[in-house]
């Protein structure tokens, strides 16, 4: 059976290194913090050229970053309408209001024009999501942020390792986050996340918030939270980080095979990768005019698929009281047309193309 993301094949490929690293942690007696977490943070900092602070998940990373940036009840934060719910959810959990910006219908990234049109007196910041693995349009977003005095938070949960004009993801916002959820391009064997910032004060604040608001044992400067990455997950991530660039190359080659196959088929277009961007291909996503028939053909061929995402955030029941201000938009179009296909460095692309050839 073809897997949507083949985490087992990846484990088999690095088994010796992983088991050695896992055993060393289990035998060390140090399970929270310690040398593996410190070493991972140094490696993540070196990879991105910024300061990395690990935590317990991408969602926690967003909450910590938003808190460090000073989000208060009553504030408005612009988020993309078409993405996983976490950015909007974290804004709402802090008592602020997510304002949903539309997307570009081709790249599926947050639209700077839409962001600009939504900025008002209560707007404090913008969360840009690097959707499906490529960076959002940061030149334009930074300009908007600068002209309105807004902070910019880069949600790179899906795009650790992507680049824009040669610059690493996780370096474009005042702060950035990523997720180490197992199926992410850099994933561990449980939940995990990280916060990134070039600003040392914000990094220190994030670290304090993630550790019960404490820098000194039993002295709590602010009400924080417990959000720590396990040493075991850090050890796993260190092994996988060493293979990440090779995996990103393999993902790109797989995406190119898909692109070449679908180029000859009417009624569908792959997500466009913007000029200057490289993608991690966290998802390989197509926009398909007749999704029902397309999905039926994939089922017939035994090719797994997912719909990322079936509903724009402004239509989610939890945001019902905000929905009235939004008209039908490109996020609606994407939610009706998007289909994601199997993608990871170990995806058996030859077999998938053979199966596709039988049904298209
Ligand atoms: C864009 C985006 N932001 C945030 C998250 C949250 O990450 P986590 O699952 O590690 O909490 C995800 C996870 O899917 C995501 O896709």
Short mmCIF file of C-alpha atoms and ligand atoms in Angstrom, two decimals:
data_model
loop_
_atom_site.label_atom_id
_atom_site.label_comp_id
_atom_site.label_asym_id
_atom_site.label_seq_id
_atom_site.Cartn_x
_atom_site.Cartn_y
_atom_site.Cartn_z
CA UNK A 1 0.00 0.00 0.00
CA UNK A 2 1.29 3.47 -0.87
CA UNK A 3 1.59 5.78 2.16
CA UNK A 4 0.61 9.45 2.01
CA UNK A 5 3.79 10.21 4.02
CA UNK A 6 6.10 7.22 4.48
CA UNK A 7 7.54 7.82 7.94
CA UNK A 8 8.39 4.13 8.30
CA UNK A 9 10.59 4.13 5.17
CA UNK A 10 12.43 7.14 6.56
CA UNK A 11 12.96 5.32 9.88
CA UNK A 12 14.28 2.27 8.04
CA UNK A 13 16.71 4.45 6.07
CA UNK A 14 18.22 6.07 9.20
CA UNK A 15 17.51 3.23 11.64
CA UNK A 16 21.05 2.71 12.90
CA UNK A 17 21.65 6.41 13.59
CA UNK A 18 18.22 6.88 15.14
CA UNK A 19 18.41 3.87 17.45
CA UNK A 20 21.88 4.87 18.63
CA UNK A 21 20.72 8.42 19.41
CA UNK A 22 17.49 7.24 21.07
CA UNK A 23 19.32 4.69 23.25
CA UNK A 24 21.87 7.29 24.35
CA UNK A 25 19.07 9.56 25.61
CA UNK A 26 17.16 6.75 27.31
CA UNK A 27 20.34 5.60 29.06
CA UNK A 28 21.36 9.15 30.04
CA UNK A 29 18.62 9.81 32.61
CA UNK A 30 18.15 13.32 31.11
CA UNK A 31 14.75 13.49 29.46
CA UNK A 32 13.76 17.17 29.62
CA UNK A 33 16.22 19.80 28.39
CA UNK A 34 19.89 18.85 28.64
CA UNK A 35 22.64 18.51 26.04
CA UNK A 36 20.52 17.09 23.18
CA UNK A 37 18.07 20.01 23.33
CA UNK A 38 20.91 22.54 23.61
CA UNK A 39 22.75 20.95 20.68
CA UNK A 40 19.58 20.88 18.55
CA UNK A 41 18.91 24.55 19.26
CA UNK A 42 22.49 25.40 18.23
CA UNK A 43 22.05 23.39 14.99
CA UNK A 44 18.68 24.99 14.20
CA UNK A 45 20.19 28.41 14.88
CA UNK A 46 23.13 27.66 12.59
CA UNK A 47 20.86 26.27 9.84
CA UNK A 48 18.67 29.38 9.81
CA UNK A 49 21.24 31.96 10.93
CA UNK A 50 18.98 33.13 13.74
CA UNK A 51 18.16 32.25 17.40
CA UNK A 52 16.12 29.07 17.87
CA UNK A 53 14.14 28.21 21.02
CA UNK A 54 12.49 24.78 21.05
CA UNK A 55 9.10 24.05 22.61
CA UNK A 56 6.40 21.38 22.76
CA UNK A 57 4.55 21.98 19.46
CA UNK A 58 4.06 24.36 16.56
CA UNK A 59 0.82 25.52 18.15
CA UNK A 60 2.60 26.34 21.41
CA UNK A 61 5.30 28.10 19.39
CA UNK A 62 2.62 30.36 17.90
CA UNK A 63 1.10 31.11 21.32
CA UNK A 64 4.53 31.84 22.81
CA UNK A 65 5.55 34.07 19.88
CA UNK A 66 2.24 35.97 19.98
CA UNK A 67 2.62 36.46 23.74
CA UNK A 68 6.22 37.62 23.33
CA UNK A 69 5.04 40.11 20.69
CA UNK A 70 2.56 41.45 23.23
CA UNK A 71 -0.82 40.40 21.79
CA UNK A 72 -3.63 41.56 24.09
CA UNK A 73 -7.37 40.93 24.26
CA UNK A 74 -9.11 43.21 21.76
CA UNK A 75 -6.18 43.34 19.32
CA UNK A 76 -6.67 42.32 15.70
CA UNK A 77 -4.18 40.07 13.92
CA UNK A 78 -4.36 39.40 10.17
CA UNK A 79 -4.03 35.70 9.28
CA UNK A 80 -4.52 33.83 5.99
CA UNK A 81 -8.03 32.51 5.37
CA UNK A 82 -6.74 29.31 3.76
CA UNK A 83 -4.49 27.34 6.10
CA UNK A 84 -4.49 24.96 9.06
CA UNK A 85 -6.42 26.52 11.93
CA UNK A 86 -3.52 26.94 14.39
CA UNK A 87 -2.55 30.59 13.66
CA UNK A 88 -6.14 31.85 13.94
CA UNK A 89 -6.85 29.62 16.93
CA UNK A 90 -3.84 30.92 18.87
CA UNK A 91 -4.84 34.53 18.20
CA UNK A 92 -8.37 33.79 19.45
CA UNK A 93 -7.10 31.90 22.55
CA UNK A 94 -5.23 35.07 23.59
CA UNK A 95 -8.50 37.05 23.39
CA UNK A 96 -7.54 38.82 20.16
CA UNK A 97 -9.50 38.67 16.90
CA UNK A 98 -8.18 36.90 13.79
CA UNK A 99 -8.90 38.86 10.62
CA UNK A 100 -8.89 36.61 7.57
CA UNK A 101 -6.92 37.76 4.54
CA UNK A 102 -7.60 36.19 1.16
CA UNK A 103 -4.98 34.26 -0.79
CA UNK A 104 -3.39 34.45 -4.22
CA UNK A 105 -5.36 31.93 -6.32
CA UNK A 106 -2.21 30.48 -7.95
CA UNK A 107 0.45 30.31 -5.22
CA UNK A 108 -2.23 29.94 -2.48
CA UNK A 109 -0.17 32.24 -0.26
CA UNK A 110 -1.63 35.15 1.74
CA UNK A 111 -2.39 38.09 -0.57
CA UNK A 112 -0.59 41.33 0.38
CA UNK A 113 -3.36 43.38 -1.29
CA UNK A 114 -5.94 41.69 0.91
CA UNK A 115 -3.78 42.20 4.03
CA UNK A 116 -3.40 45.90 3.23
CA UNK A 117 -7.18 46.30 2.82
CA UNK A 118 -7.83 44.77 6.26
CA UNK A 119 -5.44 46.87 8.34
CA UNK A 120 -7.35 49.08 10.78
CA UNK A 121 -6.81 50.92 14.08
CA UNK A 122 -6.87 47.70 16.16
CA UNK A 123 -4.47 45.75 13.91
CA UNK A 124 -1.26 44.85 15.70
CA UNK A 125 0.38 42.30 13.45
CA UNK A 126 0.31 39.86 10.55
CA UNK A 127 0.82 36.10 10.66
CA UNK A 128 2.00 34.84 7.27
CA UNK A 129 1.90 31.07 6.70
CA UNK A 130 4.43 29.46 4.35
CA UNK A 131 1.65 27.31 2.93
CA UNK A 132 2.50 23.81 1.68
CA UNK A 133 6.22 24.55 1.92
CA UNK A 134 7.00 27.79 0.05
CA UNK A 135 7.49 31.19 1.62
CA UNK A 136 4.77 33.84 1.62
CA UNK A 137 5.49 37.10 -0.31
CA UNK A 138 7.69 38.66 2.36
CA UNK A 139 8.96 41.71 0.46
CA UNK A 140 5.40 43.02 0.19
CA UNK A 141 4.34 41.87 3.66
CA UNK A 142 7.32 43.50 5.34
CA UNK A 143 6.56 46.74 3.51
CA UNK A 144 2.95 46.67 4.77
CA UNK A 145 4.15 45.88 8.29
CA UNK A 146 6.65 48.73 8.18
CA UNK A 147 4.22 51.32 6.83
CA UNK A 148 1.55 50.51 9.46
CA UNK A 149 3.85 49.74 12.41
CA UNK A 150 2.80 46.07 12.58
CA UNK A 151 4.89 43.09 13.61
CA UNK A 152 5.20 40.12 11.27
CA UNK A 153 5.11 36.51 12.50
CA UNK A 154 6.19 33.82 10.02
CA UNK A 155 4.41 30.49 10.45
CA UNK A 156 6.85 28.10 8.83
CA UNK A 157 5.32 24.92 10.29
CA UNK A 158 5.29 23.47 6.78
CA UNK A 159 8.43 25.06 5.41
CA UNK A 160 11.52 24.55 7.56
CA UNK A 161 14.32 24.38 4.96
CA UNK A 162 12.54 26.40 2.25
CA UNK A 163 14.22 29.50 0.85
CA UNK A 164 13.20 32.81 -0.71
CA UNK A 165 15.76 34.64 -2.84
CA UNK A 166 18.43 32.46 -1.23
CA UNK A 167 17.38 33.28 2.35
CA UNK A 168 16.19 30.57 4.73
CA UNK A 169 12.58 30.32 5.90
CA UNK A 170 12.15 31.25 9.59
CA UNK A 171 14.14 34.45 9.04
CA UNK A 172 11.55 36.75 7.42
CA UNK A 173 9.35 37.79 10.31
CA UNK A 174 10.11 39.61 13.56
CA UNK A 175 9.54 36.10 14.85
CA UNK A 176 8.97 32.75 13.14
CA UNK A 177 7.84 29.32 14.20
CA UNK A 178 8.00 25.78 12.94
CA UNK A 179 6.40 22.45 13.83
CA UNK A 180 8.12 19.09 14.24
CA UNK A 181 4.84 17.13 13.95
CA UNK A 182 5.84 13.68 12.61
CA UNK A 183 4.66 14.21 9.01
CA UNK A 184 6.25 17.66 8.64
CA UNK A 185 9.35 18.02 6.39
CA UNK A 186 11.44 17.97 9.60
CA UNK A 187 9.40 15.83 11.98
CA UNK A 188 10.04 14.01 15.24
CA UNK A 189 8.20 11.07 16.86
CA UNK A 190 5.64 13.09 18.77
CA UNK A 191 4.83 16.77 19.12
CA UNK A 192 7.52 19.42 18.96
CA UNK A 193 8.10 22.95 17.73
CA UNK A 194 10.47 25.89 17.68
CA UNK A 195 10.46 29.67 17.72
CA UNK A 196 13.01 31.72 15.76
CA UNK A 197 13.99 35.34 15.99
CA UNK A 198 17.00 37.52 15.23
CA UNK A 199 16.02 39.66 18.22
CA UNK A 200 17.84 38.37 21.31
CA UNK A 201 15.35 39.99 23.71
CA UNK A 202 12.39 38.32 22.00
CA UNK A 203 14.26 35.00 22.04
CA UNK A 204 14.86 35.36 25.76
CA UNK A 205 11.20 36.28 26.34
CA UNK A 206 10.06 33.24 24.34
CA UNK A 207 12.36 30.97 26.35
CA UNK A 208 11.04 32.40 29.59
CA UNK A 209 7.38 32.06 28.54
CA UNK A 210 7.94 28.43 27.53
CA UNK A 211 9.47 27.70 30.93
CA UNK A 212 6.71 28.85 33.34
CA UNK A 213 7.70 32.50 32.94
CA UNK A 214 10.93 31.71 34.72
CA UNK A 215 14.62 32.40 34.07
CA UNK A 216 15.69 31.58 37.57
CA UNK A 217 14.34 28.53 39.39
CA UNK A 218 11.14 29.31 41.36
CA UNK A 219 11.20 32.96 40.34
CA UNK A 220 8.36 33.65 37.87
CA UNK A 221 8.42 37.06 36.16
CA UNK A 222 5.26 36.45 34.11
CA UNK A 223 2.58 33.76 34.02
CA UNK A 224 4.09 31.42 31.44
CA UNK A 225 3.48 27.84 30.38
CA UNK A 226 5.17 24.45 30.32
CA UNK A 227 6.19 23.95 26.72
CA UNK A 228 9.43 21.98 26.39
CA UNK A 229 10.84 19.68 23.74
CA UNK A 230 11.78 16.23 25.10
CA UNK A 231 15.44 15.25 24.89
CA UNK A 232 14.36 12.11 22.97
CA UNK A 233 12.65 14.21 20.29
CA UNK A 234 15.67 16.52 20.12
CA UNK A 235 17.96 13.52 19.50
CA UNK A 236 15.66 12.24 16.73
CA UNK A 237 15.52 15.71 15.15
CA UNK A 238 19.31 16.03 15.17
CA UNK A 239 19.59 12.82 13.16
CA UNK A 240 16.90 13.92 10.71
CA UNK A 241 18.25 17.48 10.38
CA UNK A 242 21.52 16.06 9.05
CA UNK A 243 19.52 14.43 6.21
CA UNK A 244 17.13 17.32 5.58
CA UNK A 245 18.84 18.94 2.60
CA UNK A 246 19.11 15.60 0.77
CA UNK A 247 15.44 14.95 1.54
CA UNK A 248 14.43 18.37 0.21
CA UNK A 249 16.22 17.55 -3.07
CA UNK A 250 14.35 14.25 -3.29
CA UNK A 251 11.03 16.00 -2.61
CA UNK A 252 11.72 18.54 -5.37
CA UNK A 253 12.52 15.75 -7.85
CA UNK A 254 9.24 14.00 -6.94
CA UNK A 255 7.28 17.26 -7.38
CA UNK A 256 8.88 17.68 -10.82
CA UNK A 257 7.74 14.19 -11.83
CA UNK A 258 4.19 15.02 -10.75
CA UNK A 259 4.36 18.37 -12.57
CA UNK A 260 5.54 16.69 -15.79
CA UNK A 261 2.72 14.13 -15.62
CA UNK A 262 -0.05 16.62 -14.86
CA UNK A 263 1.17 19.15 -17.47
CA UNK A 264 -0.67 17.14 -20.14
CA UNK A 265 -3.96 16.82 -18.28
CA UNK A 266 -6.73 19.38 -18.64
CA UNK A 267 -8.68 20.86 -15.78
CA UNK A 268 -6.00 20.89 -13.12
CA UNK A 269 -3.03 23.03 -12.10
CA UNK A 270 -0.36 22.38 -9.48
CA UNK A 271 0.15 25.02 -6.80
CA UNK A 272 2.40 27.61 -8.43
CA UNK A 273 5.79 28.12 -6.80
CA UNK A 274 6.54 31.86 -6.86
CA UNK A 275 9.73 33.15 -8.53
CA UNK A 276 12.63 33.16 -6.09
CA UNK A 277 11.08 30.47 -3.86
CA UNK A 278 12.17 26.91 -3.21
CA UNK A 279 9.56 24.71 -1.56
CA UNK A 280 9.83 21.90 0.95
CA UNK A 281 6.71 20.42 -0.67
CA UNK A 282 5.20 19.74 2.72
CA UNK A 283 2.26 19.03 0.45
CA UNK A 284 2.13 18.48 -3.29
CA UNK A 285 -1.19 20.15 -4.00
CA UNK A 286 -3.22 20.50 -7.18
CA UNK A 287 -6.23 22.68 -7.90
CA UNK A 288 -8.70 20.46 -9.75
CA UNK A 289 -11.85 21.70 -11.52
CA UNK A 290 -13.74 18.44 -11.02
CA UNK A 291 -12.38 17.22 -7.69
CA UNK A 292 -15.04 14.56 -7.21
CA UNK A 293 -14.09 12.66 -10.40
CA UNK A 294 -10.38 13.24 -9.82
CA UNK A 295 -10.52 11.78 -6.31
CA UNK A 296 -12.59 8.82 -7.58
CA UNK A 297 -9.83 8.10 -10.15
CA UNK A 298 -7.15 8.29 -7.42
CA UNK A 299 -9.20 5.85 -5.31
CA UNK A 300 -9.47 3.51 -8.28
CA UNK A 301 -5.68 3.68 -8.74
CA UNK A 302 -5.02 3.08 -5.02
CA UNK A 303 -3.29 6.44 -4.57
CA UNK A 304 -3.94 8.09 -1.20
CA UNK A 305 -4.92 11.75 -1.12
CA UNK A 306 -5.92 14.47 1.34
CA UNK A 307 -7.85 17.69 1.11
CA UNK A 308 -5.89 20.56 2.59
CA UNK A 309 -8.17 22.35 3.51
CA UNK A 310 -11.86 21.67 2.96
CA UNK A 311 -13.06 24.99 4.39
CA UNK A 312 -11.65 28.53 4.63
CA UNK A 313 -11.15 29.61 8.24
CA UNK A 314 -13.84 32.32 7.98
CA UNK A 315 -16.41 29.54 7.51
CA UNK A 316 -15.29 27.43 10.50
CA UNK A 317 -18.02 27.08 13.16
CA UNK A 318 -15.67 28.42 15.87
CA UNK A 319 -15.41 31.73 13.98
CA UNK A 320 -19.13 31.95 13.09
CA UNK A 321 -19.59 35.33 14.72
CA UNK A 322 -16.85 36.78 12.49
CA UNK A 323 -18.12 35.28 9.23
CA UNK A 324 -20.58 37.97 8.15
CA UNK A 325 -17.88 40.40 7.07
CA UNK A 326 -16.37 38.01 4.48
CA UNK A 327 -17.59 37.55 0.88
CA UNK A 328 -16.87 34.48 -1.25
CA UNK A 329 -13.15 34.60 -2.07
CA UNK A 330 -10.14 32.75 -3.50
CA UNK A 331 -9.87 30.77 -0.24
CA UNK A 332 -13.34 29.35 -1.00
CA UNK A 333 -12.17 28.41 -4.51
CA UNK A 334 -9.05 26.68 -3.13
CA UNK A 335 -11.03 24.77 -0.52
CA UNK A 336 -13.28 23.43 -3.26
CA UNK A 337 -10.48 22.51 -5.70
CA UNK A 338 -7.42 21.51 -3.65
CA UNK A 339 -6.18 17.91 -3.51
CA UNK A 340 -2.84 16.81 -2.08
CA UNK A 341 -0.97 13.71 -3.29
CA UNK A 342 1.58 11.47 -1.52
CA UNK A 343 4.79 13.37 -0.83
CA UNK A 344 7.92 12.69 1.15
CA UNK A 345 11.53 11.87 0.28
CA UNK A 346 10.57 8.18 0.15
CA UNK A 347 7.45 8.45 -2.02
CA UNK A 348 7.53 5.69 -4.68
CA UNK A 349 7.01 8.11 -7.56
CA UNK A 350 7.62 5.58 -10.38
CA UNK A 351 4.86 3.36 -9.05
CA UNK A 352 2.53 6.32 -8.53
CA UNK A 353 3.08 7.61 -12.09
CA UNK A 354 2.41 4.10 -13.45
CA UNK A 355 -0.83 3.99 -11.51
CA UNK A 356 -1.79 7.50 -12.63
CA UNK A 357 -1.18 6.53 -16.26
CA UNK A 358 -3.80 3.81 -15.95
CA UNK A 359 -6.56 6.19 -14.86
CA UNK A 360 -5.75 9.48 -16.67
C1 LIG B 1 0.52 26.16 9.14
C2 LIG B 1 0.56 25.45 10.46
N1 LIG B 1 0.74 26.16 11.58
C3 LIG B 1 0.81 25.55 12.79
C4 LIG B 1 0.70 24.20 12.91
C5 LIG B 1 0.70 23.60 14.28
O1 LIG B 1 1.75 22.73 14.51
P1 LIG B 1 1.64 21.57 15.63
O2 LIG B 1 0.79 20.48 15.05
O3 LIG B 1 3.05 21.16 15.84
O4 LIG B 1 1.03 22.17 16.83
C6 LIG B 1 0.53 23.41 11.77
C7 LIG B 1 0.41 21.95 11.88
O5 LIG B 1 -0.13 21.27 11.07
C8 LIG B 1 0.45 24.05 10.51
O6 LIG B 1 0.28 23.36 9.37
#
